[in-house]
mmCIF file of C-alpha atoms in Angstrom:
data_model
loop_
_atom_site.group_PDB
_atom_site.id
_atom_site.type_symbol
_atom_site.label_atom_id
_atom_site.label_comp_id
_atom_site.label_asym_id
_atom_site.label_seq_id
_atom_site.Cartn_x
_atom_site.Cartn_y
_atom_site.Cartn_z
ATOM 1 C CA MET A 1 -7.737 -18.920 6.946
ATOM 2 C CA ASN A 2 -5.041 -18.535 9.577
ATOM 3 C CA LYS A 3 -2.885 -15.536 8.633
ATOM 4 C CA LYS A 4 0.521 -14.424 9.823
ATOM 5 C CA VAL A 5 0.129 -10.897 11.208
ATOM 6 C CA LEU A 6 3.164 -8.711 11.882
ATOM 7 C CA VAL A 7 2.618 -5.576 13.944
ATOM 8 C CA LEU A 8 5.349 -2.934 13.794
ATOM 9 C CA SER A 9 5.057 -0.625 16.793
ATOM 10 C CA SER A 10 7.240 2.455 16.454
ATOM 11 C CA SER A 11 6.210 4.120 19.690
ATOM 12 C CA PRO A 12 9.159 5.287 21.754
ATOM 13 C CA ARG A 13 7.086 4.407 24.846
ATOM 14 C CA LYS A 14 6.245 0.800 25.691
ATOM 15 C CA GLY A 15 2.593 0.958 26.620
ATOM 16 C CA GLY A 16 2.245 4.314 24.878
ATOM 17 C CA ASN A 17 -0.937 5.154 23.013
ATOM 18 C CA SER A 18 -0.032 3.702 19.609
ATOM 19 C CA ASP A 19 1.618 0.692 21.271
ATOM 20 C CA THR A 20 -1.575 0.074 23.270
ATOM 21 C CA LEU A 21 -3.615 0.079 20.046
ATOM 22 C CA CYS A 22 -1.159 -2.461 18.608
ATOM 23 C CA ASP A 23 -1.918 -4.744 21.536
ATOM 24 C CA GLN A 24 -5.662 -4.351 20.929
ATOM 25 C CA PHE A 25 -5.227 -5.202 17.255
ATOM 26 C CA ILE A 26 -3.259 -8.317 18.213
ATOM 27 C CA LEU A 27 -5.951 -9.405 20.684
ATOM 28 C CA GLY A 28 -8.551 -9.191 17.929
ATOM 29 C CA ALA A 29 -6.350 -10.965 15.383
ATOM 30 C CA LYS A 30 -5.608 -13.809 17.795
ATOM 31 C CA GLU A 31 -9.258 -14.124 18.778
ATOM 32 C CA ALA A 32 -10.027 -14.648 15.081
ATOM 33 C CA GLY A 33 -7.480 -17.498 14.974
ATOM 34 C CA ASN A 34 -4.520 -15.719 13.381
ATOM 35 C CA ASP A 35 -0.880 -15.792 14.400
ATOM 36 C CA ALA A 36 0.246 -12.338 15.479
ATOM 37 C CA GLU A 37 3.604 -10.954 16.499
ATOM 38 C CA LYS A 38 4.517 -7.447 17.591
ATOM 39 C CA ILE A 39 7.930 -5.967 17.023
ATOM 40 C CA PHE A 40 8.546 -3.037 19.357
ATOM 41 C CA LEU A 41 11.060 -0.994 17.376
ATOM 42 C CA LYS A 42 12.454 0.826 20.392
ATOM 43 C CA GLY A 43 13.760 -2.521 21.609
ATOM 44 C CA LYS A 44 15.547 -3.146 18.311
ATOM 45 C CA LYS A 45 18.638 -1.665 16.751
ATOM 46 C CA VAL A 46 17.735 -0.241 13.345
ATOM 47 C CA ASN A 47 20.355 2.076 11.912
ATOM 48 C CA TYR A 48 19.705 4.754 9.325
ATOM 49 C CA CYS A 49 20.216 3.789 5.700
ATOM 50 C CA PHE A 50 23.398 5.456 4.564
ATOM 51 C CA ALA A 51 22.776 5.016 0.823
ATOM 52 C CA CYS A 52 25.918 2.990 0.196
ATOM 53 C CA ALA A 53 24.133 1.294 -2.763
ATOM 54 C CA THR A 54 25.492 -2.113 -1.799
ATOM 55 C CA CYS A 55 21.992 -3.600 -1.873
ATOM 56 C CA TYR A 56 20.462 -2.045 -4.958
ATOM 57 C CA SER A 57 23.510 -1.464 -7.166
ATOM 58 C CA GLU A 58 25.653 -4.442 -6.281
ATOM 59 C CA GLY A 59 22.853 -6.899 -5.434
ATOM 60 C CA LYS A 60 24.420 -7.767 -2.103
ATOM 61 C CA PRO A 61 22.781 -7.808 1.327
ATOM 62 C CA CYS A 62 22.835 -4.650 3.392
ATOM 63 C CA PRO A 63 26.240 -4.514 5.100
ATOM 64 C CA GLN A 64 24.857 -3.056 8.322
ATOM 65 C CA LYS A 65 24.890 -5.398 11.293
ATOM 66 C CA ASP A 66 21.727 -4.561 13.184
ATOM 67 C CA ASP A 67 18.238 -6.018 13.682
ATOM 68 C CA MET A 68 16.821 -4.878 10.342
ATOM 69 C CA ALA A 69 17.602 -8.081 8.421
ATOM 70 C CA GLU A 70 15.466 -10.085 10.870
ATOM 71 C CA ILE A 71 12.628 -7.537 10.815
ATOM 72 C CA LEU A 72 12.674 -7.346 7.032
ATOM 73 C CA GLN A 73 12.489 -11.133 6.714
ATOM 74 C CA LYS A 74 9.445 -11.118 8.984
ATOM 75 C CA MET A 75 7.845 -8.449 6.800
ATOM 76 C CA ILE A 76 8.460 -10.589 3.725
ATOM 77 C CA ASP A 77 7.031 -13.698 5.432
ATOM 78 C CA ALA A 78 3.918 -11.995 6.851
ATOM 79 C CA ASP A 79 0.490 -12.043 5.220
ATOM 80 C CA VAL A 80 -0.597 -8.887 7.036
ATOM 81 C CA ILE A 81 1.532 -5.930 8.148
ATOM 82 C CA VAL A 82 0.312 -3.398 10.687
ATOM 83 C CA MET A 83 2.343 -0.197 10.858
ATOM 84 C CA ALA A 84 1.749 1.923 13.940
ATOM 85 C CA THR A 85 3.150 5.346 14.751
ATOM 86 C CA PRO A 86 2.603 8.203 17.098
ATOM 87 C CA VAL A 87 2.209 11.401 15.101
ATOM 88 C CA TYR A 88 4.648 14.202 15.823
ATOM 89 C CA PHE A 89 4.215 17.514 14.019
ATOM 90 C CA TYR A 90 1.706 15.834 11.669
ATOM 91 C CA THR A 91 4.117 13.169 10.434
ATOM 92 C CA MET A 92 5.163 9.649 11.393
ATOM 93 C CA CYS A 93 7.827 9.283 14.038
ATOM 94 C CA GLY A 94 11.472 8.878 13.105
ATOM 95 C CA GLN A 95 11.609 5.225 14.184
ATOM 96 C CA MET A 96 8.992 4.252 11.576
ATOM 97 C CA LYS A 97 10.572 6.319 8.825
ATOM 98 C CA THR A 98 13.971 4.780 9.544
ATOM 99 C CA LEU A 99 12.464 1.293 9.292
ATOM 100 C CA ILE A 100 10.774 2.146 5.983
ATOM 101 C CA ASP A 101 14.011 3.537 4.537
ATOM 102 C CA ARG A 102 15.887 0.381 5.509
ATOM 103 C CA THR A 103 13.523 -1.872 3.548
ATOM 104 C CA VAL A 104 15.283 -0.675 0.368
ATOM 105 C CA SER A 105 17.497 -3.765 0.222
ATOM 106 C CA ARG A 106 14.520 -6.134 -0.250
ATOM 107 C CA TYR A 107 11.388 -4.029 -0.667
ATOM 108 C CA THR A 108 10.500 -5.786 -3.943
ATOM 109 C CA GLU A 109 10.019 -8.967 -1.910
ATOM 110 C CA ILE A 110 7.338 -7.334 0.277
ATOM 111 C CA LYS A 111 4.476 -8.280 -2.015
ATOM 112 C CA ASN A 112 0.832 -9.295 -1.887
ATOM 113 C CA LYS A 113 0.406 -7.971 1.664
ATOM 114 C CA ASP A 114 -2.591 -6.549 3.452
ATOM 115 C CA PHE A 115 -1.707 -3.362 5.318
ATOM 116 C CA TYR A 116 -3.334 -1.707 8.318
ATOM 117 C CA PHE A 117 -2.185 1.619 9.709
ATOM 118 C CA ILE A 118 -2.474 2.887 13.271
ATOM 119 C CA ALA A 119 -1.724 6.499 14.149
ATOM 120 C CA THR A 120 -2.163 8.346 17.423
ATOM 121 C CA ALA A 121 -2.020 12.082 18.013
ATOM 122 C CA ALA A 122 -3.012 14.739 20.485
ATOM 123 C CA VAL A 123 -5.280 16.453 17.959
ATOM 124 C CA HIS A 124 -8.966 15.510 17.943
ATOM 125 C CA ASN A 125 -9.401 15.760 14.178
ATOM 126 C CA ALA A 126 -8.647 12.536 12.255
ATOM 127 C CA GLY A 127 -8.308 14.588 9.076
ATOM 128 C CA ALA A 128 -5.167 16.143 10.528
ATOM 129 C CA LEU A 129 -3.514 12.713 10.307
ATOM 130 C CA GLU A 130 -3.938 12.361 6.550
ATOM 131 C CA ARG A 131 -0.395 13.582 5.927
ATOM 132 C CA THR A 132 0.838 10.627 7.970
ATOM 133 C CA MET A 133 -1.385 8.244 6.005
ATOM 134 C CA GLU A 134 0.047 9.619 2.779
ATOM 135 C CA GLU A 135 3.529 8.834 4.075
ATOM 136 C CA PHE A 136 2.483 5.220 4.647
ATOM 137 C CA ARG A 137 0.894 5.154 1.197
ATOM 138 C CA GLY A 138 4.097 6.506 -0.310
ATOM 139 C CA PHE A 139 5.849 3.439 1.053
ATOM 140 C CA THR A 140 3.207 0.928 -0.008
ATOM 141 C CA ALA A 141 3.001 2.487 -3.491
ATOM 142 C CA CYS A 142 6.535 1.197 -4.048
ATOM 143 C CA LEU A 143 5.550 -2.385 -3.197
ATOM 144 C CA ASN A 144 4.096 -5.121 -5.379
ATOM 145 C CA ASN A 145 0.340 -5.561 -4.954
ATOM 146 C CA PRO A 146 -0.239 -4.060 -1.494
ATOM 147 C CA THR A 147 -3.802 -3.750 -0.205
ATOM 148 C CA GLU A 148 -4.706 -1.082 2.329
ATOM 149 C CA LYS A 149 -7.315 -2.720 4.536
ATOM 150 C CA GLY A 150 -7.910 -0.229 7.319
ATOM 151 C CA ILE A 151 -6.819 2.667 9.483
ATOM 152 C CA VAL A 152 -7.223 3.302 13.184
ATOM 153 C CA TYR A 153 -7.109 7.005 14.014
ATOM 154 C CA GLY A 154 -6.262 7.352 17.694
ATOM 155 C CA THR A 155 -7.000 11.019 18.185
ATOM 156 C CA GLY A 156 -7.130 13.042 21.372
ATOM 157 C CA ALA A 157 -4.255 11.092 22.923
ATOM 158 C CA TRP A 158 -1.478 13.252 24.312
ATOM 159 C CA ASN A 159 -0.517 11.598 27.592
ATOM 160 C CA VAL A 160 0.224 7.895 28.083
ATOM 161 C CA GLY A 161 -3.078 6.107 28.566
ATOM 162 C CA ASP A 162 -5.295 8.767 26.997
ATOM 163 C CA ILE A 163 -6.154 6.331 24.209
ATOM 164 C CA LYS A 164 -7.822 3.923 26.645
ATOM 165 C CA SER A 165 -10.863 6.168 26.972
ATOM 166 C CA THR A 166 -11.423 6.454 23.211
ATOM 167 C CA ASN A 167 -13.310 4.380 20.679
ATOM 168 C CA ALA A 168 -9.999 3.640 18.943
ATOM 169 C CA MET A 169 -9.477 0.772 21.414
ATOM 170 C CA ASN A 170 -12.539 -1.045 20.114
ATOM 171 C CA GLU A 171 -11.762 -0.084 16.513
ATOM 172 C CA ALA A 172 -8.274 -1.614 16.774
ATOM 173 C CA PHE A 173 -9.656 -4.795 18.347
ATOM 174 C CA GLU A 174 -12.401 -5.179 15.725
ATOM 175 C CA MET A 175 -9.993 -4.424 12.887
ATOM 176 C CA GLY A 176 -7.690 -7.125 14.209
ATOM 177 C CA LYS A 177 -10.611 -9.557 14.289
ATOM 178 C CA SER A 178 -11.435 -8.744 10.681
ATOM 179 C CA VAL A 179 -8.015 -9.805 9.406
#
């Protein structure tokens, strides 16, 4: 079945290590006949949630005028969501956390989704990235019927391009194909 795949790349560097793995995932997903779109968060304006309660207490749309409404609608419409982050100090980057926080206005509508996570870090031990995976799981635990389908651990990637010489490239491609 042709699925709608949304890839959220939170790398601050276009062509950075986690962004490169996003592209590999998309290649695999498209090869398998799926529709895939990548949103490069650095190219979008996503403000911090300022807890005004307009969305969850008053039932009104978020009053902020930025790109989040469009991104959130795409998350709601997708069948598959891929969330990719570089790992800084053993946690997800600020761009991804800001995006997650801003889903509050409609997070109950993000339901019945398959999730894949991509994380890159300079460390060589994938176990060191579990804290980041738990952050992603904290988000998906608040959703209705999410399914975690896979994780790509891009370890040993400090400088731009380091990821290209790792097995994570093939893992991301094959995971995309398996969607």
